[in-house]
Coordinates of C-alpha atoms in Angstrom, one line a residue:
X1 CA 15.5 -24.7 -27.5
X2 CA 17.9 -23.1 -30.2
X3 CA 19.9 -19.9 -29.9
X4 CA 20.6 -17.6 -32.4
X5 CA 24.2 -19.0 -33.1
X6 CA 22.6 -22.6 -33.4
X7 CA 20.2 -21.5 -35.9
X8 CA 22.9 -19.6 -38.2
X9 CA 25.2 -22.7 -37.7
X10 CA 22.3 -25.0 -39.0
X11 CA 21.9 -22.7 -41.7
X12 CA 25.2 -22.6 -42.6
X13 CA 25.9 -26.6 -42.7
X14 CA 22.8 -26.7 -45.0
X15 CA 24.2 -24.6 -47.4
X16 CA 26.5 -26.6 -48.9
X17 CA 23.9 -29.3 -49.1
X18 CA 21.2 -27.3 -51.0
X19 CA 23.8 -26.1 -53.5
X20 CA 24.3 -22.4 -52.2
X21 CA 21.9 -19.9 -53.3
X22 CA 24.1 -17.0 -52.1
X23 CA 22.1 -14.0 -51.6
X24 CA 18.9 -15.3 -50.9
X25 CA 20.3 -17.8 -48.3
X26 CA 22.4 -15.1 -46.7
X27 CA 18.9 -13.0 -46.5
X28 CA 17.1 -16.1 -45.2
X29 CA 19.8 -16.8 -42.7
X30 CA 19.8 -13.1 -41.2
X31 CA 15.9 -13.1 -41.3
X32 CA 16.0 -16.6 -39.6
X33 CA 18.5 -15.1 -36.8
X34 CA 16.1 -12.1 -36.2
X35 CA 13.3 -14.2 -35.8
X36 CA 15.1 -16.3 -33.1
X37 CA 16.3 -13.4 -31.2
X38 CA 13.2 -11.8 -31.3
X39 CA 11.7 -14.9 -30.2
X40 CA 14.4 -15.7 -27.7
X41 CA 13.4 -12.0 -26.3
X42 CA 9.7 -12.7 -26.2
X43 CA 10.2 -16.1 -24.0
X44 CA 12.6 -14.3 -21.6
X45 CA 10.0 -11.7 -20.9
X46 CA 7.4 -14.0 -20.4
X47 CA 9.7 -16.2 -17.9
X48 CA 10.8 -12.9 -16.3
X49 CA 6.9 -11.5 -15.8
X50 CA 6.1 -14.1 -13.1
X51 CA 9.0 -13.1 -11.2
X52 CA 8.0 -9.4 -11.5
X53 CA 4.7 -10.5 -10.5
X54 CA 6.1 -12.2 -7.3
X55 CA 7.8 -9.1 -6.6
X56 CA 4.8 -7.2 -6.8
X57 CA 3.0 -9.6 -4.5
X58 CA 5.7 -9.4 -1.8
X59 CA 6.0 -5.3 -2.0
X60 CA 1.7 -5.5 -1.4
X61 CA 2.2 -8.1 1.2
X62 CA 4.8 -5.9 3.5
X63 CA 2.7 -3.1 2.7
X64 CA -0.4 -4.5 3.9
X65 CA 1.6 -6.1 6.7
X66 CA 2.8 -2.6 7.8
X67 CA -0.4 -0.9 7.7
X68 CA -1.9 -3.3 9.6
X69 CA 0.6 -2.6 12.4
X70 CA 0.0 1.2 12.0
X71 CA -3.7 0.5 12.4
X72 CA -3.5 -1.6 15.5
X73 CA -1.0 1.3 17.3
X74 CA -3.5 3.8 15.9
X75 CA -6.4 2.1 17.2
X76 CA -4.7 1.5 21.0
X77 CA -3.7 5.6 20.7
X78 CA -7.4 6.0 20.1
X79 CA -8.9 3.7 22.6
X80 CA -6.6 5.5 25.5
X81 CA -7.2 8.7 24.0
X82 CA -11.4 7.9 24.5
X83 CA -10.8 6.3 27.9
X84 CA -8.9 9.6 29.0
X85 CA -11.6 11.9 27.6
X86 CA -14.4 9.9 29.6
X87 CA -12.1 10.3 32.4
X88 CA -12.0 14.0 32.2
X89 CA -15.6 14.1 31.4
X90 CA -16.7 12.1 34.4
X91 CA -14.5 14.4 36.9
X92 CA -16.1 18.0 35.2
X93 CA -19.1 16.8 35.9
X94 CA -18.1 16.0 39.4
X95 CA -16.5 19.2 40.2
X96 CA -19.4 21.0 38.2
X97 CA -22.1 19.2 40.6
X98 CA -20.6 19.9 43.2
X99 CA -20.0 23.7 42.7
X100 CA -23.6 24.1 42.2
X101 CA -24.7 22.1 45.4
X102 CA -21.8 24.6 47.4
X103 CA -23.7 27.5 45.4
X104 CA -21.2 28.2 43.0
X105 CA -22.1 28.2 39.6
X106 CA -19.4 28.1 37.1
X107 CA -19.1 31.5 35.3
X108 CA -20.1 30.8 31.4
X109 CA -16.4 31.0 30.2
X110 CA -15.4 28.6 32.9
X111 CA -16.7 25.6 30.4
X112 CA -15.7 25.5 26.8
X113 CA -18.2 25.3 24.1
X114 CA -17.0 21.5 23.1
X115 CA -17.6 20.5 26.8
X116 CA -20.9 22.2 26.8
X117 CA -21.7 20.4 23.6
X118 CA -20.3 16.8 24.9
X119 CA -22.0 17.3 28.1
X120 CA -25.5 18.0 25.8
X121 CA -25.0 15.3 23.2
X122 CA -22.3 12.6 24.8
X123 CA -20.8 13.0 20.9

C-alpha cells in the first residue's frame, strides 16, 4: 500500500516525464494525495473494527460471567431462605398444634396474616 508521501513523490517524478503541466499537475497531485489519505484512513478504520468488536465481545463475556456468578450466589441464598422458611413453618405448626392439644388456643393477633395465608395455601 502506498502512503500519501509515496504517491506525491511518484507524481513529482512523473511530472518532468510528462512535460510539466504546472497548475493542473499540482491540482492532480493534491487531489491524489487527498484521495490516498482518505483511503488510508478508511483502511485503518476497517482494520480497527474487528479489534473494537473483539473488545466489545470480551466485555460482554466478562459481564455474562459476572452475572452468572451473582445468579448462582442468589440462587444459593434463596435456597437457604426457602429451607429456613420451611423450618419456621413446621415449627409454628407444631407449636400451634401443641397449644391446641393443651387447650390454649392462639389469640387472633398471635399469628401474622402472612403466616395464616401461608398455612392456608402453602405459598
